[in-house]
Structure formats: structure tokens, C-alpha cells
Amino acid sequence: MAAASRPLSRGAAGRFLGAGYSAGEMARFNYDTTQSNKDIALEVKAQADALRAKTGAAKVDIITHSMGGLNSRWYLKKLDGLEFVDDWVSIAGPNHGTDTANGCLDASCVEMRPGSAFLAELNSGDETPGLVNYGTWWSPCDEIINPDESTILSGAGNTRTLCIGHIALLSPSTVFEGVRDFVK
């Protein structure tokens, strides 16, 4: 079962359908990206709970892009998501912040700044707690996540891609195939 926080592109979702997942096994959702990641984490929890209820699965896989990595990790670490998630994926997530966030004032941007109180709390202790299988995909050419290595988490399977831009990371078949195989 898969739930996507900060939804994957329609093309990526279509690839999962083509890989044998049914539409009933997946949930994609949008959220207000200006609000706190803590508030969005409540939505992630609700989506994961709804998907588990709909499918009868004990656990879901969460595949995220960009800021979705932060709010879904908050769900795992702070909202008891560890017992309900099997695999967690961050594609181009600012897990340790991004300098790009210094240019805006929304709650989520303030939280994504390197050294923010939110990131300090999220990354304190074990960055990859529980029995969840954690994986990240990051690019040395990501124009949004700076420094590029911000996506890397201690204890995760961290995959460096070729030189690919932030949004473009959702497109290459090599990234999709790696993620697909990771959550199998």
C-alpha cells in the first residue's frame, strides 16, 4: 500500500499503476504548503489511517517529494506513525534544511531553514527510528535543496542520482525503478 505526501506527479502515480499497484492501493493528496509541517503531519496521519482502513493493510508505504519528507517524518516520529509505516521514501527532501527557504516567510519555509528549531527537533536522536525501511534519493544538481546532501539521513538507504533538477527527479525511470524496488 502506498500513500504519497506532497503528491508524486500524475506520471509517477501512473508508473505505479503500470507496475501492478491498483488505484485503490494508493492515495495522493495536496495540502497547503504555507502551513507548518506539524499541521501537515496531521493530514499525513489522516491519509495513512484512511488508506489502511480502506485496504485493510496493517502498514503503508509513504513516498514523498521535497517538503513532504519533513511532514511525513514528523508523522512517523511524533504522531505514532512508526507502527503503521513499512517503507518511507524521500525524493529531494530538505531533511537538514535548504538555503532556498531563507527567501520566504511562510511557516513551512521557516521550518525548512538550516538550523531551524523544527529541524533540530525532527533530527534529534535517531533520524530513522523504528523498524521503518528509510530511503532517500537526492541529486548533486538539485537547484532547490541546497546543500544537495541535505536529503541524506543517517540510517537510511541514501541514493545519489545523476545530475537531475528538483522537479525532474520525479521523471527519470531510474529514480522510479529504484523507488519501486525499494517499496516492494
Short mmCIF file of N, CA and C in Angstrom, two decimals:
data_model
loop_
_atom_site.label_atom_id
_atom_site.label_comp_id
_atom_site.label_asym_id
_atom_site.label_seq_id
_atom_site.Cartn_x
_atom_site.Cartn_y
_atom_site.Cartn_z
N MET A 1 0.84 -1.16 0.00
CA MET A 1 0.00 0.00 0.00
C MET A 1 0.89 1.23 0.00
N ALA A 2 0.52 2.24 -0.72
CA ALA A 2 1.35 3.43 -0.80
C ALA A 2 0.52 4.66 -0.52
N ALA A 3 1.09 5.57 0.22
CA ALA A 3 0.50 6.89 0.42
C ALA A 3 1.57 7.88 0.03
N ALA A 4 1.18 8.92 -0.68
CA ALA A 4 2.17 9.91 -1.12
C ALA A 4 1.90 11.23 -0.43
N SER A 5 2.90 11.75 0.24
CA SER A 5 2.83 13.07 0.85
C SER A 5 3.55 14.02 -0.08
N ARG A 6 2.96 15.15 -0.34
CA ARG A 6 3.43 16.07 -1.38
C ARG A 6 3.43 15.24 -2.65
N PRO A 7 2.25 15.11 -3.23
CA PRO A 7 1.98 14.06 -4.19
C PRO A 7 2.99 13.95 -5.32
N LEU A 8 3.21 12.73 -5.69
CA LEU A 8 4.02 12.45 -6.86
C LEU A 8 3.27 12.94 -8.08
N SER A 9 3.97 13.22 -9.13
CA SER A 9 3.32 13.68 -10.35
C SER A 9 2.35 12.60 -10.84
N ARG A 10 1.41 13.03 -11.66
CA ARG A 10 0.47 12.07 -12.23
C ARG A 10 1.22 10.99 -13.00
N GLY A 11 2.30 11.38 -13.66
CA GLY A 11 3.10 10.42 -14.40
C GLY A 11 3.71 9.37 -13.48
N ALA A 12 4.23 9.81 -12.32
CA ALA A 12 4.82 8.87 -11.36
C ALA A 12 3.75 7.95 -10.80
N ALA A 13 2.58 8.50 -10.48
CA ALA A 13 1.48 7.66 -9.99
C ALA A 13 1.08 6.66 -11.06
N GLY A 14 1.06 7.10 -12.31
CA GLY A 14 0.73 6.21 -13.41
C GLY A 14 1.75 5.08 -13.55
N ARG A 15 2.99 5.39 -13.26
CA ARG A 15 4.02 4.34 -13.31
C ARG A 15 3.77 3.27 -12.26
N PHE A 16 3.31 3.67 -11.07
CA PHE A 16 2.98 2.69 -10.05
C PHE A 16 1.79 1.83 -10.49
N LEU A 17 0.83 2.47 -11.14
CA LEU A 17 -0.29 1.68 -11.68
C LEU A 17 0.23 0.68 -12.70
N GLY A 18 1.12 1.12 -13.56
CA GLY A 18 1.71 0.24 -14.55
C GLY A 18 2.57 -0.86 -13.95
N ALA A 19 3.05 -0.63 -12.73
CA ALA A 19 3.90 -1.62 -12.05
C ALA A 19 3.08 -2.62 -11.23
N GLY A 20 1.75 -2.53 -11.34
CA GLY A 20 0.92 -3.52 -10.68
C GLY A 20 0.14 -3.04 -9.47
N TYR A 21 0.35 -1.80 -9.06
CA TYR A 21 -0.45 -1.25 -7.97
C TYR A 21 -1.82 -0.88 -8.51
N SER A 22 -2.85 -1.03 -7.70
CA SER A 22 -4.18 -0.59 -8.13
C SER A 22 -4.45 0.79 -7.56
N ALA A 23 -5.36 1.50 -8.20
CA ALA A 23 -5.71 2.85 -7.73
C ALA A 23 -6.22 2.79 -6.29
N GLY A 24 -6.87 1.70 -5.91
CA GLY A 24 -7.38 1.54 -4.56
C GLY A 24 -6.30 1.34 -3.51
N GLU A 25 -5.10 1.01 -3.96
CA GLU A 25 -3.98 0.81 -3.04
C GLU A 25 -3.16 2.08 -2.82
N MET A 26 -3.50 3.14 -3.54
CA MET A 26 -2.70 4.37 -3.46
C MET A 26 -3.57 5.54 -3.05
N ALA A 27 -2.93 6.49 -2.40
CA ALA A 27 -3.59 7.75 -2.06
C ALA A 27 -2.62 8.88 -2.38
N ARG A 28 -3.09 9.85 -3.12
CA ARG A 28 -2.30 11.05 -3.40
C ARG A 28 -3.10 12.21 -2.84
N PHE A 29 -2.42 13.18 -2.24
CA PHE A 29 -3.17 14.32 -1.74
C PHE A 29 -2.34 15.58 -1.76
N ASN A 30 -3.04 16.69 -1.84
CA ASN A 30 -2.44 18.02 -1.80
C ASN A 30 -2.67 18.62 -0.43
N TYR A 31 -1.85 19.59 -0.08
CA TYR A 31 -2.04 20.30 1.18
C TYR A 31 -1.53 21.72 1.03
N ASP A 32 -1.88 22.55 1.97
CA ASP A 32 -1.45 23.94 1.99
C ASP A 32 0.02 23.97 2.38
N THR A 33 0.88 24.28 1.43
CA THR A 33 2.32 24.24 1.67
C THR A 33 2.83 25.43 2.49
N THR A 34 1.96 26.36 2.83
CA THR A 34 2.40 27.50 3.63
C THR A 34 2.27 27.24 5.13
N GLN A 35 1.53 26.22 5.50
CA GLN A 35 1.31 25.93 6.92
C GLN A 35 2.46 25.13 7.51
N SER A 36 2.48 25.01 8.80
CA SER A 36 3.53 24.28 9.49
C SER A 36 3.53 22.81 9.09
N ASN A 37 4.72 22.24 9.01
CA ASN A 37 4.85 20.81 8.74
C ASN A 37 4.20 19.98 9.83
N LYS A 38 4.11 20.52 11.03
CA LYS A 38 3.45 19.81 12.13
C LYS A 38 1.96 19.65 11.82
N ASP A 39 1.34 20.70 11.27
CA ASP A 39 -0.07 20.63 10.90
C ASP A 39 -0.27 19.69 9.71
N ILE A 40 0.62 19.76 8.74
CA ILE A 40 0.52 18.88 7.58
C ILE A 40 0.70 17.43 8.01
N ALA A 41 1.53 17.18 9.01
CA ALA A 41 1.73 15.81 9.51
C ALA A 41 0.42 15.21 10.00
N LEU A 42 -0.46 16.02 10.53
CA LEU A 42 -1.78 15.53 10.94
C LEU A 42 -2.58 15.05 9.72
N GLU A 43 -2.42 15.75 8.60
CA GLU A 43 -3.07 15.32 7.36
C GLU A 43 -2.44 14.02 6.84
N VAL A 44 -1.12 13.91 6.95
CA VAL A 44 -0.45 12.67 6.55
C VAL A 44 -0.99 11.52 7.37
N LYS A 45 -1.12 11.72 8.67
CA LYS A 45 -1.67 10.68 9.55
C LYS A 45 -3.08 10.29 9.12
N ALA A 46 -3.92 11.29 8.84
CA ALA A 46 -5.29 11.01 8.43
C ALA A 46 -5.32 10.24 7.11
N GLN A 47 -4.46 10.60 6.17
CA GLN A 47 -4.41 9.91 4.88
C GLN A 47 -3.92 8.46 5.06
N ALA A 48 -2.88 8.28 5.87
CA ALA A 48 -2.36 6.93 6.10
C ALA A 48 -3.41 6.07 6.81
N ASP A 49 -4.09 6.64 7.80
CA ASP A 49 -5.14 5.91 8.51
C ASP A 49 -6.28 5.54 7.56
N ALA A 50 -6.68 6.48 6.71
CA ALA A 50 -7.77 6.22 5.76
C ALA A 50 -7.37 5.13 4.76
N LEU A 51 -6.15 5.16 4.29
CA LEU A 51 -5.69 4.14 3.34
C LEU A 51 -5.64 2.77 4.00
N ARG A 52 -5.16 2.72 5.23
CA ARG A 52 -5.13 1.43 5.95
C ARG A 52 -6.55 0.91 6.15
N ALA A 53 -7.47 1.79 6.50
CA ALA A 53 -8.86 1.38 6.72
C ALA A 53 -9.49 0.89 5.41
N LYS A 54 -9.21 1.59 4.32
CA LYS A 54 -9.79 1.23 3.02
C LYS A 54 -9.25 -0.10 2.51
N THR A 55 -7.98 -0.36 2.74
CA THR A 55 -7.35 -1.55 2.17
C THR A 55 -7.28 -2.72 3.15
N GLY A 56 -7.41 -2.44 4.44
CA GLY A 56 -7.24 -3.48 5.44
C GLY A 56 -5.79 -3.78 5.75
N ALA A 57 -4.88 -3.02 5.17
CA ALA A 57 -3.44 -3.23 5.41
C ALA A 57 -3.06 -2.75 6.80
N ALA A 58 -2.14 -3.44 7.41
CA ALA A 58 -1.64 -3.02 8.72
C ALA A 58 -0.67 -1.85 8.59
N LYS A 59 0.04 -1.78 7.45
CA LYS A 59 1.04 -0.73 7.24
C LYS A 59 0.95 -0.20 5.82
N VAL A 60 1.43 1.03 5.66
CA VAL A 60 1.50 1.66 4.34
C VAL A 60 2.96 2.01 4.04
N ASP A 61 3.22 2.28 2.78
CA ASP A 61 4.48 2.85 2.35
C ASP A 61 4.21 4.33 2.07
N ILE A 62 5.13 5.18 2.43
CA ILE A 62 4.98 6.61 2.16
C ILE A 62 6.11 7.03 1.23
N ILE A 63 5.72 7.63 0.11
CA ILE A 63 6.67 8.14 -0.87
C ILE A 63 6.46 9.64 -0.97
N THR A 64 7.52 10.39 -0.71
CA THR A 64 7.40 11.85 -0.64
C THR A 64 8.31 12.54 -1.63
N HIS A 65 7.96 13.77 -1.92
CA HIS A 65 8.83 14.64 -2.70
C HIS A 65 8.97 15.95 -1.95
N SER A 66 10.18 16.45 -1.89
CA SER A 66 10.50 17.76 -1.34
C SER A 66 10.04 17.86 0.11
N MET A 67 9.25 18.90 0.44
CA MET A 67 8.84 19.15 1.81
C MET A 67 8.03 17.99 2.41
N GLY A 68 7.45 17.15 1.57
CA GLY A 68 6.71 16.00 2.07
C GLY A 68 7.54 15.09 2.95
N GLY A 69 8.85 15.10 2.73
CA GLY A 69 9.73 14.32 3.59
C GLY A 69 9.70 14.79 5.03
N LEU A 70 9.57 16.09 5.23
CA LEU A 70 9.59 16.63 6.59
C LEU A 70 8.30 16.33 7.35
N ASN A 71 7.16 16.63 6.74
CA ASN A 71 5.91 16.41 7.46
C ASN A 71 5.62 14.92 7.66
N SER A 72 6.04 14.08 6.72
CA SER A 72 5.82 12.65 6.91
C SER A 72 6.77 12.08 7.97
N ARG A 73 7.98 12.61 8.06
CA ARG A 73 8.88 12.19 9.15
C ARG A 73 8.34 12.64 10.50
N TRP A 74 7.72 13.82 10.55
CA TRP A 74 7.11 14.28 11.80
C TRP A 74 5.99 13.31 12.20
N TYR A 75 5.20 12.89 11.21
CA TYR A 75 4.16 11.89 11.48
C TYR A 75 4.77 10.62 12.06
N LEU A 76 5.84 10.14 11.45
CA LEU A 76 6.48 8.92 11.94
C LEU A 76 6.98 9.09 13.37
N LYS A 77 7.72 10.15 13.59
CA LYS A 77 8.45 10.32 14.84
C LYS A 77 7.60 10.87 15.98
N LYS A 78 6.64 11.73 15.67
CA LYS A 78 5.91 12.44 16.72
C LYS A 78 4.43 12.07 16.84
N LEU A 79 3.88 11.41 15.82
CA LEU A 79 2.45 11.10 15.83
C LEU A 79 2.20 9.60 15.74
N ASP A 80 3.13 8.81 16.27
CA ASP A 80 2.99 7.35 16.35
C ASP A 80 2.85 6.66 15.00
N GLY A 81 3.42 7.24 13.96
CA GLY A 81 3.35 6.62 12.64
C GLY A 81 4.27 5.43 12.47
N LEU A 82 5.23 5.28 13.35
CA LEU A 82 6.21 4.20 13.20
C LEU A 82 5.56 2.82 13.13
N GLU A 83 4.48 2.63 13.84
CA GLU A 83 3.85 1.31 13.85
C GLU A 83 2.97 1.05 12.62
N PHE A 84 2.75 2.09 11.82
CA PHE A 84 1.83 1.96 10.68
C PHE A 84 2.50 2.13 9.33
N VAL A 85 3.83 2.29 9.31
CA VAL A 85 4.55 2.52 8.05
C VAL A 85 5.62 1.45 7.87
N ASP A 86 5.64 0.85 6.70
CA ASP A 86 6.64 -0.16 6.36
C ASP A 86 7.86 0.50 5.71
N ASP A 87 7.64 1.17 4.59
CA ASP A 87 8.72 1.83 3.85
C ASP A 87 8.42 3.32 3.74
N TRP A 88 9.47 4.13 3.85
CA TRP A 88 9.35 5.59 3.72
C TRP A 88 10.41 6.06 2.74
N VAL A 89 10.00 6.88 1.77
CA VAL A 89 10.91 7.38 0.74
C VAL A 89 10.84 8.90 0.68
N SER A 90 12.01 9.51 0.61
CA SER A 90 12.13 10.95 0.41
C SER A 90 12.88 11.19 -0.90
N ILE A 91 12.21 11.81 -1.85
CA ILE A 91 12.84 12.22 -3.10
C ILE A 91 13.07 13.72 -2.99
N ALA A 92 14.33 14.13 -2.96
CA ALA A 92 14.69 15.55 -2.90
C ALA A 92 14.11 16.25 -1.67
N GLY A 93 14.18 15.60 -0.54
CA GLY A 93 13.64 16.20 0.69
C GLY A 93 14.69 17.04 1.42
N PRO A 94 14.28 18.18 1.97
CA PRO A 94 15.21 19.04 2.70
C PRO A 94 15.36 18.58 4.15
N ASN A 95 15.76 17.34 4.35
CA ASN A 95 15.78 16.76 5.70
C ASN A 95 16.67 17.51 6.69
N HIS A 96 17.66 18.21 6.18
CA HIS A 96 18.53 19.02 7.05
C HIS A 96 18.46 20.50 6.67
N GLY A 97 17.41 20.85 5.96
CA GLY A 97 17.19 22.24 5.59
C GLY A 97 17.70 22.57 4.21
N THR A 98 17.26 23.72 3.72
CA THR A 98 17.71 24.23 2.43
C THR A 98 17.85 25.73 2.49
N ASP A 99 18.94 26.23 1.97
CA ASP A 99 19.17 27.68 1.95
C ASP A 99 18.10 28.41 1.15
N THR A 100 17.45 27.72 0.22
CA THR A 100 16.38 28.32 -0.57
C THR A 100 15.25 28.83 0.32
N ALA A 101 15.04 28.20 1.46
CA ALA A 101 13.96 28.59 2.37
C ALA A 101 14.25 29.92 3.07
N ASN A 102 15.46 30.41 2.99
CA ASN A 102 15.77 31.71 3.61
C ASN A 102 15.07 32.85 2.90
N GLY A 103 14.55 32.61 1.70
CA GLY A 103 13.93 33.67 0.91
C GLY A 103 12.44 33.83 1.08
N CYS A 104 11.80 33.10 1.98
CA CYS A 104 10.36 33.25 2.18
C CYS A 104 10.03 33.20 3.66
N LEU A 105 8.81 33.60 3.99
CA LEU A 105 8.43 33.76 5.40
C LEU A 105 7.32 32.82 5.86
N ASP A 106 6.78 31.99 4.98
CA ASP A 106 5.73 31.05 5.39
C ASP A 106 6.24 30.15 6.50
N ALA A 107 5.33 29.63 7.31
CA ALA A 107 5.72 28.75 8.41
C ALA A 107 6.56 27.58 7.91
N SER A 108 6.17 27.00 6.80
CA SER A 108 6.92 25.85 6.29
C SER A 108 8.33 26.25 5.86
N CYS A 109 8.49 27.44 5.28
CA CYS A 109 9.82 27.90 4.87
C CYS A 109 10.71 28.12 6.09
N VAL A 110 10.16 28.74 7.10
CA VAL A 110 10.95 28.97 8.32
C VAL A 110 11.42 27.63 8.88
N GLU A 111 10.55 26.62 8.84
CA GLU A 111 10.90 25.29 9.35
C GLU A 111 11.95 24.59 8.48
N MET A 112 12.01 24.94 7.20
CA MET A 112 12.96 24.29 6.30
C MET A 112 14.33 24.96 6.28
N ARG A 113 14.49 26.03 7.01
CA ARG A 113 15.78 26.70 7.04
C ARG A 113 16.79 25.86 7.82
N PRO A 114 18.02 25.76 7.32
CA PRO A 114 19.04 25.02 8.08
C PRO A 114 19.16 25.59 9.50
N GLY A 115 19.17 24.70 10.48
CA GLY A 115 19.30 25.12 11.87
C GLY A 115 18.00 25.54 12.53
N SER A 116 16.85 25.40 11.86
CA SER A 116 15.57 25.81 12.45
C SER A 116 15.25 24.94 13.67
N ALA A 117 14.44 25.48 14.56
CA ALA A 117 14.02 24.72 15.74
C ALA A 117 13.26 23.47 15.33
N PHE A 118 12.44 23.57 14.27
CA PHE A 118 11.69 22.41 13.78
C PHE A 118 12.65 21.29 13.36
N LEU A 119 13.65 21.62 12.54
CA LEU A 119 14.60 20.60 12.08
C LEU A 119 15.44 20.05 13.22
N ALA A 120 15.79 20.91 14.17
CA ALA A 120 16.58 20.43 15.32
C ALA A 120 15.79 19.38 16.08
N GLU A 121 14.50 19.62 16.28
CA GLU A 121 13.66 18.65 16.99
C GLU A 121 13.44 17.39 16.15
N LEU A 122 13.16 17.56 14.86
CA LEU A 122 12.92 16.42 13.99
C LEU A 122 14.15 15.52 13.87
N ASN A 123 15.32 16.12 13.81
CA ASN A 123 16.55 15.36 13.60
C ASN A 123 17.26 14.96 14.88
N SER A 124 16.70 15.34 16.03
CA SER A 124 17.35 14.97 17.29
C SER A 124 17.24 13.47 17.51
N GLY A 125 18.27 12.92 18.13
CA GLY A 125 18.27 11.47 18.38
C GLY A 125 18.42 10.71 17.07
N ASP A 126 17.69 9.65 16.94
CA ASP A 126 17.74 8.78 15.77
C ASP A 126 16.97 9.43 14.61
N GLU A 127 17.64 9.68 13.50
CA GLU A 127 16.97 10.27 12.34
C GLU A 127 16.04 9.28 11.64
N THR A 128 16.26 8.01 11.86
CA THR A 128 15.46 6.97 11.20
C THR A 128 14.99 5.95 12.24
N PRO A 129 14.11 6.37 13.14
CA PRO A 129 13.71 5.49 14.24
C PRO A 129 12.79 4.35 13.81
N GLY A 130 12.68 3.40 14.68
CA GLY A 130 11.74 2.29 14.49
C GLY A 130 12.21 1.28 13.47
N LEU A 131 11.27 0.47 13.03
CA LEU A 131 11.56 -0.60 12.08
C LEU A 131 11.21 -0.22 10.65
N VAL A 132 10.92 1.04 10.42
CA VAL A 132 10.60 1.53 9.09
C VAL A 132 11.85 1.42 8.21
N ASN A 133 11.66 1.05 6.97
CA ASN A 133 12.73 0.99 5.98
C ASN A 133 12.81 2.37 5.32
N TYR A 134 13.87 3.13 5.58
CA TYR A 134 14.01 4.50 5.11
C TYR A 134 14.89 4.56 3.87
N GLY A 135 14.48 5.33 2.87
CA GLY A 135 15.29 5.53 1.67
C GLY A 135 15.18 6.95 1.17
N THR A 136 16.29 7.49 0.70
CA THR A 136 16.28 8.83 0.12
C THR A 136 16.91 8.79 -1.27
N TRP A 137 16.44 9.68 -2.13
CA TRP A 137 17.02 9.89 -3.45
C TRP A 137 17.33 11.38 -3.55
N TRP A 138 18.57 11.69 -3.92
CA TRP A 138 18.99 13.09 -3.99
C TRP A 138 19.90 13.30 -5.20
N SER A 139 19.94 14.54 -5.66
CA SER A 139 20.72 14.89 -6.83
C SER A 139 21.79 15.92 -6.48
N PRO A 140 22.98 15.78 -7.05
CA PRO A 140 24.02 16.79 -6.84
C PRO A 140 23.73 18.07 -7.63
N CYS A 141 22.64 18.09 -8.38
CA CYS A 141 22.28 19.26 -9.20
C CYS A 141 20.91 19.82 -8.83
N ASP A 142 20.42 19.51 -7.65
CA ASP A 142 19.12 20.00 -7.22
C ASP A 142 19.22 21.50 -6.96
N GLU A 143 18.46 22.28 -7.70
CA GLU A 143 18.52 23.73 -7.57
C GLU A 143 17.70 24.26 -6.39
N ILE A 144 16.89 23.44 -5.77
CA ILE A 144 16.06 23.86 -4.64
C ILE A 144 16.65 23.40 -3.31
N ILE A 145 17.15 22.20 -3.23
CA ILE A 145 17.71 21.67 -1.99
C ILE A 145 19.21 21.98 -1.96
N ASN A 146 19.56 22.94 -1.14
CA ASN A 146 20.96 23.38 -1.01
C ASN A 146 21.32 23.49 0.45
N PRO A 147 22.29 22.79 0.93
CA PRO A 147 23.18 21.93 0.15
C PRO A 147 22.46 20.67 -0.33
N ASP A 148 22.93 20.14 -1.44
CA ASP A 148 22.30 18.96 -2.05
C ASP A 148 22.22 17.79 -1.09
N GLU A 149 23.23 17.61 -0.26
CA GLU A 149 23.30 16.46 0.65
C GLU A 149 22.31 16.56 1.81
N SER A 150 21.54 17.62 1.88
CA SER A 150 20.56 17.80 2.95
C SER A 150 19.56 16.65 3.02
N THR A 151 19.31 16.01 1.91
CA THR A 151 18.34 14.91 1.87
C THR A 151 18.83 13.68 2.63
N ILE A 152 20.12 13.47 2.69
CA ILE A 152 20.70 12.27 3.28
C ILE A 152 20.35 12.14 4.76
N LEU A 153 19.92 10.95 5.16
CA LEU A 153 19.60 10.67 6.56
C LEU A 153 20.50 9.55 7.09
N SER A 154 20.98 9.72 8.29
CA SER A 154 21.75 8.67 8.95
C SER A 154 20.83 7.47 9.20
N GLY A 155 21.24 6.30 8.74
CA GLY A 155 20.44 5.10 8.94
C GLY A 155 19.53 4.77 7.78
N ALA A 156 19.50 5.62 6.74
CA ALA A 156 18.66 5.37 5.56
C ALA A 156 19.50 4.82 4.43
N GLY A 157 18.85 4.22 3.47
CA GLY A 157 19.49 3.90 2.21
C GLY A 157 19.47 5.17 1.39
N ASN A 158 20.61 5.80 1.19
CA ASN A 158 20.69 7.09 0.51
C ASN A 158 21.24 6.89 -0.90
N THR A 159 20.44 7.28 -1.90
CA THR A 159 20.81 7.07 -3.30
C THR A 159 21.07 8.40 -3.98
N ARG A 160 22.30 8.57 -4.44
CA ARG A 160 22.65 9.75 -5.23
C ARG A 160 22.30 9.46 -6.69
N THR A 161 21.56 10.36 -7.30
CA THR A 161 21.18 10.20 -8.70
C THR A 161 22.19 10.90 -9.59
N LEU A 162 21.95 10.85 -10.87
CA LEU A 162 22.72 11.64 -11.81
C LEU A 162 22.35 13.11 -11.61
N CYS A 163 22.90 13.98 -12.40
CA CYS A 163 22.62 15.42 -12.32
C CYS A 163 21.20 15.69 -12.82
N ILE A 164 20.27 15.82 -11.87
CA ILE A 164 18.84 15.99 -12.18
C ILE A 164 18.31 17.13 -11.32
N GLY A 165 17.44 17.96 -11.88
CA GLY A 165 16.83 19.06 -11.14
C GLY A 165 15.77 18.58 -10.16
N HIS A 166 15.33 19.49 -9.30
CA HIS A 166 14.42 19.19 -8.21
C HIS A 166 13.12 18.52 -8.68
N ILE A 167 12.39 19.17 -9.56
CA ILE A 167 11.12 18.61 -10.05
C ILE A 167 11.40 17.43 -10.98
N ALA A 168 12.46 17.53 -11.76
CA ALA A 168 12.80 16.47 -12.72
C ALA A 168 13.12 15.15 -12.03
N LEU A 169 13.45 15.17 -10.73
CA LEU A 169 13.72 13.92 -10.02
C LEU A 169 12.51 12.98 -10.02
N LEU A 170 11.34 13.52 -10.28
CA LEU A 170 10.13 12.69 -10.33
C LEU A 170 9.96 11.98 -11.66
N SER A 171 10.77 12.33 -12.65
CA SER A 171 10.57 11.83 -14.00
C SER A 171 11.43 10.65 -14.43
N PRO A 172 12.71 10.60 -14.11
CA PRO A 172 13.55 9.54 -14.70
C PRO A 172 13.10 8.14 -14.30
N SER A 173 13.18 7.24 -15.28
CA SER A 173 12.80 5.87 -14.99
C SER A 173 13.74 5.24 -13.96
N THR A 174 15.00 5.67 -13.92
CA THR A 174 15.93 5.07 -12.95
C THR A 174 15.52 5.41 -11.53
N VAL A 175 15.04 6.64 -11.28
CA VAL A 175 14.58 7.01 -9.94
C VAL A 175 13.32 6.22 -9.62
N PHE A 176 12.35 6.21 -10.55
CA PHE A 176 11.12 5.46 -10.31
C PHE A 176 11.42 3.99 -10.02
N GLU A 177 12.25 3.37 -10.85
CA GLU A 177 12.54 1.95 -10.67
C GLU A 177 13.21 1.68 -9.33
N GLY A 178 14.10 2.58 -8.91
CA GLY A 178 14.75 2.43 -7.61
C GLY A 178 13.74 2.52 -6.48
N VAL A 179 12.86 3.50 -6.56
CA VAL A 179 11.82 3.67 -5.53
C VAL A 179 10.87 2.49 -5.54
N ARG A 180 10.43 2.09 -6.73
CA ARG A 180 9.51 0.94 -6.85
C ARG A 180 10.13 -0.31 -6.21
N ASP A 181 11.38 -0.58 -6.53
CA ASP A 181 12.02 -1.76 -5.98
C ASP A 181 12.23 -1.63 -4.46
N PHE A 182 12.45 -0.41 -3.99
CA PHE A 182 12.65 -0.17 -2.56
C PHE A 182 11.39 -0.49 -1.76
N VAL A 183 10.22 -0.15 -2.30
CA VAL A 183 8.97 -0.35 -1.55
C VAL A 183 8.32 -1.69 -1.82
N LYS A 184 8.91 -2.52 -2.66
CA LYS A 184 8.32 -3.84 -2.95
C LYS A 184 8.31 -4.70 -1.70
#
